[in-house]
Structures are given as C-alpha cells and as structure tokens.
Amino acid sequence: RSWVSVVGAYVAAGIANNDFGIAKFNSTGVLDTSFSTDGYTTLDVNGNDTPRMVRMSPSGKLCIVGSVNGNVDVGIACYWP
C-alpha cells in the first residue's frame, strides 16, 4: 500500500491477515533483521486494520497511520529503532 525511503532503508506497509503489516529493507532490498528480528511484523490494532500511510524519520522512528475496526476508527502506531 505505501512505502517510504530514507537513506539506506526502505519501509513497506500493507494488510497482513486483516492487520497492519510492516516490513523494513536495507539499501540492497534485503529484509533488515534489526527491525523485529526478521525484518517484518504485524500489528492487530482493532479488528480489520488497513494501513494508509507510513513515514520514517531520519533517526529511524517509524509511524504507521490507518483505518481500524473496519474503517470506523483511526489507528496510529510508532516504532523506535
């Protein structure tokens, strides 16, 4: 659904089993195992969750915003490096 690039990293967010799905890649496109030990994670915020936007700061903080609970509510999740 969305991706963002910061020097040396790429992040992708999408739907994974009705949850937020987030993956981080290094500059060569390989999953970055410093993020969630395997490079990707899912987050069940509340019911059917759909990430709409992902942003990564130069310091590496990741924030994901999306609709949750079947488009009824808004969810925000942030990950720190």
Coordinates of N, CA and C in Angstrom, one line a residue:
R1 N 0.8 -1.2 0.0 CA 0.0 0.0 0.0 C 0.8 1.3 0.0
S2 N 1.8 1.3 0.8 CA 2.7 2.5 0.9 C 4.1 2.1 1.2
W3 N 5.0 3.0 0.9 CA 6.4 2.7 1.2 C 7.1 4.1 1.4
V4 N 8.2 4.1 2.0 CA 9.0 5.3 2.2 C 10.4 4.9 2.2
S5 N 11.2 5.9 1.7 CA 12.7 5.6 1.6 C 13.4 6.7 2.4
V6 N 14.3 6.2 3.2 CA 15.3 7.1 3.9 C 16.6 6.6 3.6
V7 N 17.6 7.4 3.6 CA 19.0 7.0 3.2 C 19.3 5.6 3.8
G8 N 19.5 4.6 3.0 CA 19.9 3.3 3.5 C 18.8 2.4 3.9
A9 N 17.5 2.8 3.8 CA 16.4 1.9 4.2 C 15.2 2.2 3.4
Y10 N 14.3 1.2 3.3 CA 13.0 1.3 2.7 C 12.0 0.6 3.6
V11 N 10.8 1.1 3.7 CA 9.8 0.6 4.6 C 8.5 0.4 3.7
A12 N 7.9 -0.8 3.9 CA 6.6 -1.0 3.2 C 5.6 -1.4 4.3
A13 N 4.3 -0.9 4.0 CA 3.2 -1.2 4.9 C 2.1 -1.7 4.1
G14 N 1.4 -2.7 4.6 CA 0.2 -3.2 3.9 C -0.6 -4.1 4.8
I15 N -1.6 -4.7 4.3 CA -2.5 -5.5 5.1 C -2.0 -7.0 5.2
A16 N -1.9 -7.5 6.4 CA -1.4 -8.8 6.6 C -2.4 -9.5 7.5
N17 N -3.3 -10.4 7.0 CA -4.3 -11.1 7.8 C -5.2 -10.1 8.5
N18 N -5.6 -9.1 7.8 CA -6.5 -8.0 8.4 C -5.8 -7.2 9.5
D19 N -4.5 -7.2 9.5 CA -3.7 -6.4 10.5 C -2.8 -5.4 9.7
F20 N -2.2 -4.5 10.4 CA -1.1 -3.7 9.8 C 0.1 -4.6 9.6
G21 N 0.6 -4.6 8.4 CA 1.8 -5.4 8.1 C 2.9 -4.4 7.8
I22 N 4.1 -4.5 8.4 CA 5.2 -3.5 8.2 C 6.5 -4.3 8.0
A23 N 7.2 -3.9 6.9 CA 8.5 -4.5 6.6 C 9.5 -3.5 6.4
K24 N 10.8 -3.7 6.8 CA 11.9 -2.8 6.6 C 13.0 -3.5 5.8
F25 N 13.5 -2.8 4.8 CA 14.5 -3.3 4.0 C 15.7 -2.5 4.0
N26 N 16.9 -3.1 3.8 CA 18.1 -2.2 3.7 C 18.3 -1.7 2.3
S27 N 19.4 -1.0 2.1 CA 19.6 -0.3 0.8 C 19.7 -1.3 -0.4
T28 N 20.0 -2.6 -0.1 CA 20.1 -3.5 -1.2 C 18.8 -4.3 -1.4
G29 N 17.7 -4.0 -0.6 CA 16.4 -4.6 -0.8 C 16.3 -5.9 0.0
V30 N 17.2 -6.2 0.9 CA 17.1 -7.3 1.8 C 16.4 -6.9 3.1
L31 N 15.5 -7.8 3.7 CA 14.9 -7.5 4.9 C 15.9 -7.1 6.0
D32 N 15.6 -6.1 6.7 CA 16.5 -5.6 7.8 C 16.2 -6.3 9.1
T33 N 17.0 -7.2 9.5 CA 16.8 -8.0 10.6 C 17.0 -7.3 12.0
S34 N 17.4 -6.0 11.9 CA 17.5 -5.2 13.1 C 16.1 -4.7 13.5
F35 N 15.1 -4.8 12.6 CA 13.7 -4.5 12.8 C 12.9 -5.8 13.1
S36 N 12.5 -5.9 14.3 CA 11.6 -7.1 14.7 C 12.3 -8.4 14.4
T37 N 13.6 -8.5 14.6 CA 14.4 -9.7 14.4 C 14.4 -10.4 13.0
D38 N 13.3 -10.2 12.3 CA 13.2 -10.9 11.0 C 12.9 -9.9 9.8
G39 N 12.8 -8.6 10.2 CA 12.6 -7.6 9.2 C 11.2 -7.2 9.0
Y40 N 10.2 -7.9 9.5 CA 8.8 -7.5 9.3 C 8.0 -7.9 10.6
T41 N 6.8 -7.3 10.7 CA 6.0 -7.6 11.8 C 4.5 -7.2 11.4
T42 N 3.6 -7.7 12.2 CA 2.2 -7.4 12.0 C 1.7 -6.8 13.4
L43 N 0.7 -6.0 13.3 CA 0.1 -5.3 14.5 C -1.4 -5.4 14.3
D44 N -2.1 -6.0 15.3 CA -3.5 -6.1 15.3 C -4.0 -4.9 16.2
V45 N -4.5 -3.9 15.6 CA -4.9 -2.7 16.4 C -6.3 -2.9 16.9
N46 N -7.2 -3.3 16.0 CA -8.6 -3.5 16.5 C -9.5 -4.0 15.3
G47 N -9.6 -5.3 15.2 CA -10.5 -5.8 14.1 C -9.8 -5.7 12.7
N48 N -10.5 -5.3 11.7 CA -10.0 -5.2 10.4 C -9.2 -3.9 10.2
D49 N -7.9 -4.0 10.1 CA -7.0 -2.9 10.1 C -6.4 -2.7 8.7
T50 N -6.3 -1.4 8.3 CA -5.8 -1.1 7.0 C -4.8 0.1 7.1
P51 N -3.5 -0.2 6.9 CA -2.6 1.0 7.0 C -2.8 1.8 5.8
R52 N -2.7 3.2 6.0 CA -2.9 4.1 4.9 C -1.7 4.9 4.6
M53 N -0.8 5.1 5.6 CA 0.4 5.9 5.4 C 1.5 5.4 6.4
V54 N 2.7 5.4 5.9 CA 3.9 5.0 6.7 C 4.9 6.1 6.5
R55 N 5.6 6.5 7.6 CA 6.7 7.5 7.5 C 7.8 7.1 8.4
M56 N 9.0 7.4 8.0 CA 10.2 7.1 8.8 C 11.0 8.3 8.9
S57 N 11.4 8.7 10.1 CA 12.2 9.9 10.3 C 13.7 9.5 10.0
P58 N 14.5 10.5 9.8 CA 15.9 10.3 9.6 C 16.6 9.5 10.7
S59 N 16.0 9.6 11.9 CA 16.6 8.9 13.1 C 16.1 7.4 13.1
G60 N 15.2 7.1 12.2 CA 14.7 5.7 12.2 C 13.4 5.4 12.8
K61 N 12.7 6.4 13.4 CA 11.4 6.2 14.0 C 10.4 6.0 12.9
L62 N 9.6 4.9 13.0 CA 8.6 4.5 12.0 C 7.2 4.8 12.6
C63 N 6.4 5.5 11.8 CA 5.0 5.7 12.2 C 4.0 5.2 11.1
I64 N 3.0 4.5 11.5 CA 2.0 4.0 10.6 C 0.7 4.5 11.0
V65 N -0.1 5.0 10.1 CA -1.5 5.5 10.3 C -2.4 4.8 9.4
G66 N -3.6 4.4 10.0 CA -4.5 3.7 9.1 C -5.9 3.6 9.7
S67 N -6.8 3.0 9.0 CA -8.1 2.8 9.5 C -8.2 1.5 10.2
V68 N -8.9 1.4 11.3 CA -9.0 0.2 12.1 C -10.5 0.0 12.4
N69 N -10.8 -1.2 12.9 CA -12.1 -1.6 13.2 C -13.1 -1.5 12.1
G70 N -12.6 -1.9 10.9 CA -13.5 -1.9 9.7 C -13.8 -0.5 9.2
N71 N -12.7 0.4 9.2 CA -12.9 1.8 8.7 C -13.7 2.7 9.7
V72 N -13.9 2.2 10.9 CA -14.7 3.0 11.8 C -13.8 4.0 12.6
D73 N -12.6 3.6 13.0 CA -11.7 4.4 13.8 C -10.3 4.6 13.1
V74 N -9.5 5.4 13.7 CA -8.2 5.7 13.2 C -7.2 5.1 14.2
G75 N -6.1 4.4 13.6 CA -5.1 3.9 14.5 C -3.7 4.4 14.1
I76 N -2.9 4.7 15.1 CA -1.5 5.2 14.9 C -0.6 4.3 15.7
A77 N 0.5 3.8 15.0 CA 1.5 3.0 15.7 C 2.8 3.5 15.4
C78 N 3.7 3.6 16.4 CA 5.1 4.1 16.1 C 6.1 3.1 16.7
Y79 N 7.2 2.9 15.9 CA 8.3 2.0 16.3 C 9.5 2.8 16.4
W80 N 10.3 2.6 17.5 CA 11.6 3.3 17.6 C 12.7 2.4 17.3
P81 N 13.8 2.9 16.8 CA 14.9 2.0 16.4 C 15.6 1.4 17.7

